CSV table of C-alpha atoms in Angstrom, one decimal:
chain,number,residue,atom,x,y,z
A,32,UNK,CA,50.9,55.7,65.3
A,33,UNK,CA,54.1,55.3,67.1
A,34,UNK,CA,56.1,52.1,66.2
A,35,UNK,CA,59.0,50.2,67.7
A,36,UNK,CA,62.1,52.2,67.1
A,37,UNK,CA,65.5,50.5,66.8
A,38,UNK,CA,68.9,52.1,66.5
A,39,UNK,CA,71.2,52.0,64.8
A,40,UNK,CA,69.7,50.7,61.5
A,41,UNK,CA,73.1,49.5,60.3
A,42,UNK,CA,76.2,48.6,62.3
A,43,UNK,CA,79.6,47.4,61.1
A,44,UNK,CA,82.0,45.9,63.6
A,45,UNK,CA,85.2,43.9,63.5
A,46,UNK,CA,85.7,40.5,65.2
A,47,UNK,CA,86.2,40.7,68.9
A,48,UNK,CA,84.6,44.1,69.2
A,49,UNK,CA,81.5,45.0,71.2
A,50,UNK,CA,78.2,46.2,69.9
A,51,UNK,CA,75.2,47.8,71.6
A,52,UNK,CA,71.7,47.8,70.0
A,53,UNK,CA,68.9,49.9,71.3
A,54,UNK,CA,65.1,49.4,71.2
A,55,UNK,CA,62.4,51.9,72.1
A,56,UNK,CA,59.1,50.1,72.5
A,57,UNK,CA,55.7,51.5,71.6
A,58,UNK,CA,54.5,53.7,74.5
A,59,UNK,CA,52.8,51.9,77.3
A,60,UNK,CA,54.0,48.5,76.0
A,61,UNK,CA,55.6,46.8,79.0
A,62,UNK,CA,57.1,43.7,77.3
A,63,UNK,CA,60.1,43.7,75.0
A,64,UNK,CA,61.5,40.8,72.9
A,65,UNK,CA,64.7,40.4,71.0
A,66,UNK,CA,65.0,38.2,67.9
A,67,UNK,CA,68.0,37.3,65.7
A,68,UNK,CA,67.5,36.5,62.0
A,69,UNK,CA,70.6,35.2,60.2
A,70,UNK,CA,70.9,35.4,56.4
A,71,UNK,CA,68.1,33.3,54.8
A,72,UNK,CA,67.0,32.1,58.2
A,73,UNK,CA,63.8,32.4,60.3
A,74,UNK,CA,63.9,34.7,63.3
A,75,UNK,CA,65.1,33.1,66.5
A,76,UNK,CA,64.0,34.2,70.0
A,77,UNK,CA,66.8,35.6,72.1
A,78,UNK,CA,65.4,37.1,75.3
A,79,UNK,CA,62.4,39.0,76.7
A,80,UNK,CA,61.7,41.5,79.4
A,81,UNK,CA,58.5,42.2,81.3
A,82,UNK,CA,58.3,45.3,83.5
A,83,UNK,CA,62.1,45.6,83.4
A,84,UNK,CA,62.7,42.1,84.6
A,85,UNK,CA,64.0,39.3,82.3
A,86,UNK,CA,61.0,37.0,81.6
A,87,UNK,CA,62.4,34.4,79.3
A,88,UNK,CA,65.5,33.4,77.6
A,89,UNK,CA,66.1,31.6,74.3
A,90,UNK,CA,69.2,30.7,72.3
A,91,UNK,CA,71.2,33.7,73.4
A,92,UNK,CA,75.0,33.3,73.7
A,93,UNK,CA,76.7,34.0,77.0
A,94,UNK,CA,78.6,36.8,75.2
A,95,UNK,CA,75.3,38.6,74.8
A,96,UNK,CA,73.4,40.4,77.6
A,97,UNK,CA,70.4,42.6,77.6
A,98,UNK,CA,68.4,44.8,80.0
A,99,UNK,CA,65.3,46.9,80.1
A,100,UNK,CA,65.5,50.4,81.7
A,101,UNK,CA,63.1,52.4,83.8
A,102,UNK,CA,61.8,54.2,80.7
A,103,UNK,CA,61.1,50.7,79.2
A,104,UNK,CA,63.7,51.0,76.4
A,105,UNK,CA,66.0,48.0,76.1
A,106,UNK,CA,69.6,47.4,75.0
A,107,UNK,CA,71.2,44.3,73.7
A,108,UNK,CA,75.0,44.2,74.3
A,109,UNK,CA,77.1,41.8,72.3
A,110,UNK,CA,80.8,41.3,73.2
A,111,UNK,CA,83.6,39.4,71.5
A,112,UNK,CA,81.8,39.5,68.2
A,113,UNK,CA,82.1,36.7,65.8
A,114,UNK,CA,81.5,36.5,62.1
A,115,UNK,CA,78.5,34.3,62.8
A,116,UNK,CA,76.8,37.1,64.7
A,117,UNK,CA,76.2,39.0,61.5
A,118,UNK,CA,72.4,39.1,61.3
A,119,UNK,CA,69.3,41.2,61.5
A,120,UNK,CA,68.4,41.9,65.1
A,121,UNK,CA,64.7,42.6,65.8
A,122,UNK,CA,63.1,44.1,68.8
A,123,UNK,CA,59.4,43.7,69.4
A,124,UNK,CA,57.0,45.0,72.0
A,125,UNK,CA,53.5,44.2,73.3
A,126,UNK,CA,51.0,44.6,76.1
A,127,UNK,CA,50.6,41.3,77.9
A,128,UNK,CA,48.4,39.1,75.6
A,129,UNK,CA,48.2,42.0,73.0
A,130,UNK,CA,49.5,41.9,69.4
A,131,UNK,CA,53.2,41.8,68.9
A,132,UNK,CA,54.8,44.7,67.0
A,133,UNK,CA,58.2,44.5,65.5
A,134,UNK,CA,60.8,47.2,64.7
A,135,UNK,CA,62.6,47.5,61.4
A,136,UNK,CA,65.6,45.8,62.9
A,137,UNK,CA,69.4,46.5,63.2
A,138,UNK,CA,71.6,45.0,60.6
A,139,UNK,CA,74.8,44.0,62.2
A,140,UNK,CA,77.8,43.1,60.0
A,141,UNK,CA,80.9,41.6,61.6
A,142,UNK,CA,84.0,41.7,59.5
B,121,UNK,CA,60.3,21.1,70.8
B,122,UNK,CA,57.9,23.0,68.5
B,123,UNK,CA,58.7,22.9,64.8
B,124,UNK,CA,56.9,25.0,62.2
B,125,UNK,CA,57.0,24.1,58.5
B,126,UNK,CA,55.8,26.2,55.7
B,127,UNK,CA,54.9,25.0,52.2
B,128,UNK,CA,55.7,25.9,49.5
B,129,UNK,CA,59.1,27.6,50.1
B,130,UNK,CA,58.5,29.8,47.1
B,131,UNK,CA,55.5,30.6,44.9
B,132,UNK,CA,55.2,32.6,41.7
B,133,UNK,CA,51.8,33.6,40.4
B,134,UNK,CA,50.3,36.0,37.9
B,135,UNK,CA,48.5,39.0,39.2
B,136,UNK,CA,44.9,38.5,40.1
B,137,UNK,CA,45.2,34.8,41.2
B,138,UNK,CA,43.9,33.6,44.5
B,139,UNK,CA,46.5,31.6,46.4
B,140,UNK,CA,47.0,29.6,49.6
B,141,UNK,CA,50.0,29.4,51.8
B,142,UNK,CA,50.3,26.5,54.2
B,143,UNK,CA,51.8,26.3,57.7
B,144,UNK,CA,52.0,23.2,60.0
B,145,UNK,CA,53.2,22.9,63.5
B,146,UNK,CA,54.1,19.8,65.6
B,147,UNK,CA,52.9,20.8,69.1
B,148,UNK,CA,49.2,21.7,69.2
B,149,UNK,CA,49.6,23.4,72.6
B,150,UNK,CA,49.7,26.9,71.2
B,151,UNK,CA,48.5,30.1,72.6
B,152,UNK,CA,48.0,31.8,69.2
B,153,UNK,CA,49.3,31.7,65.7
B,154,UNK,CA,50.4,34.8,63.7
B,155,UNK,CA,51.1,35.4,60.0
B,156,UNK,CA,53.7,38.0,59.2
B,157,UNK,CA,54.9,39.7,56.1
B,158,UNK,CA,58.6,40.5,55.6
B,159,UNK,CA,60.0,42.6,52.7
B,160,UNK,CA,63.7,42.1,51.9
B,161,UNK,CA,65.9,43.5,54.6
B,162,UNK,CA,63.0,44.9,56.5
B,163,UNK,CA,61.1,44.2,59.7
B,164,UNK,CA,58.1,41.9,60.3
B,165,UNK,CA,54.6,43.2,59.8
B,166,UNK,CA,51.8,41.4,61.6
B,167,UNK,CA,49.0,40.4,59.1
B,168,UNK,CA,46.7,38.3,61.1
B,169,UNK,CA,46.6,36.8,64.6
B,170,UNK,CA,44.5,33.8,65.4
B,171,UNK,CA,43.9,32.9,69.1
B,172,UNK,CA,43.9,29.1,69.8
B,173,UNK,CA,40.2,29.2,70.4
B,174,UNK,CA,39.4,30.8,67.0
B,175,UNK,CA,39.1,29.1,63.7
B,176,UNK,CA,39.8,32.0,61.3
B,177,UNK,CA,40.5,35.7,61.0
B,178,UNK,CA,40.0,38.0,58.0
B,179,UNK,CA,41.5,41.3,57.0
B,180,UNK,CA,40.8,42.7,53.6
B,181,UNK,CA,41.9,40.3,51.0
B,182,UNK,CA,43.6,38.0,53.6
B,183,UNK,CA,42.0,35.1,55.4
B,184,UNK,CA,43.8,32.9,57.9
B,185,UNK,CA,42.4,29.7,59.2
B,186,UNK,CA,43.6,27.5,62.1
B,187,UNK,CA,43.0,23.8,62.8
B,188,UNK,CA,44.8,23.4,66.1
B,189,UNK,CA,44.0,19.7,66.5
B,190,UNK,CA,45.7,18.9,63.2
B,191,UNK,CA,48.4,21.4,63.6
B,192,UNK,CA,47.7,23.4,60.5
B,193,UNK,CA,47.0,26.9,59.4
B,194,UNK,CA,46.4,28.4,55.9
B,195,UNK,CA,46.7,32.0,54.7
B,196,UNK,CA,44.5,32.7,51.8
B,197,UNK,CA,45.2,35.8,49.6
B,198,UNK,CA,42.5,36.8,47.2
B,199,UNK,CA,43.1,38.7,44.0
B,200,UNK,CA,46.8,38.9,44.4
B,201,UNK,CA,48.7,42.1,43.4
B,202,UNK,CA,52.4,42.7,42.7
B,203,UNK,CA,52.5,44.7,46.0
B,204,UNK,CA,51.8,41.4,47.8
B,205,UNK,CA,55.3,40.1,46.8
B,206,UNK,CA,57.2,39.4,50.0
B,207,UNK,CA,58.1,36.6,52.3
B,208,UNK,CA,55.2,35.4,54.5
B,209,UNK,CA,56.1,33.9,57.8
B,210,UNK,CA,54.0,31.8,60.1
B,211,UNK,CA,54.8,31.8,63.9
B,212,UNK,CA,53.2,30.1,66.9
B,213,UNK,CA,53.3,31.2,70.5
B,214,UNK,CA,53.4,28.6,73.2
B,215,UNK,CA,51.0,28.1,76.0
B,216,UNK,CA,52.3,29.2,79.4
B,217,UNK,CA,55.9,30.0,80.1
B,218,UNK,CA,57.5,33.3,80.9
B,219,UNK,CA,56.8,35.0,77.6
B,220,UNK,CA,53.6,35.3,75.6
B,221,UNK,CA,55.6,35.7,72.4
B,222,UNK,CA,58.5,33.3,72.6
B,223,UNK,CA,57.6,32.6,69.0
B,224,UNK,CA,58.7,29.7,66.8
B,225,UNK,CA,58.8,30.8,63.2
B,226,UNK,CA,58.6,28.8,60.0
B,227,UNK,CA,61.1,29.5,57.3
B,228,UNK,CA,58.6,31.4,55.3
B,229,UNK,CA,57.1,31.3,51.8
B,230,UNK,CA,58.6,33.7,49.2
B,231,UNK,CA,55.7,35.0,47.2
B,232,UNK,CA,56.2,36.7,43.8
B,233,UNK,CA,53.2,38.2,42.1
B,234,UNK,CA,53.9,38.9,38.4
B,235,UNK,CA,52.2,41.8,36.7
């Protein structure tokens, strides 16, 4: 069965650079969620989209932005990267009220 | 603000043992509770989802219970195997709001099953 696809799997950036993470949800899932998991930490909710509109926002820095496109894929854009942004970034998708499915994540390292 | 606590933080058992992982949450106004498994550096795999109206869910050797009024859930793993070694995370979804899955996670229990 198709799963949530995230790209790239690994990304290395320098401080103050910009990074773009992509997420391709399971077909026909209309809701996408982004989570950030720092080293040794639990995942923290960043932002979610339903039918291409932002539906909720968590602890997402102003330097980060995200959107969901007409084909339902989503991108998380991070600018002015800081060392503390190094983390695993997960995307998840679901139907409304359906089970949540996570991707394998993008590991971002900021040097 | 919802807080989720998992006990113990780490657990090491010999193969074949039955074990229980605990999860507690401070706000009982939840929509559902999920147990996830996470292997090192990997994504989250949903194991069991319990709706707020349910008391338990079972899948194979796994059984999860929910006592919403007391803010507790347990994950029971029967006849543990070395392949069960992973971090187990409990997460709760809030009632209402813009997102069904604005989850609050616990910090997880690192389980090691020794052959």
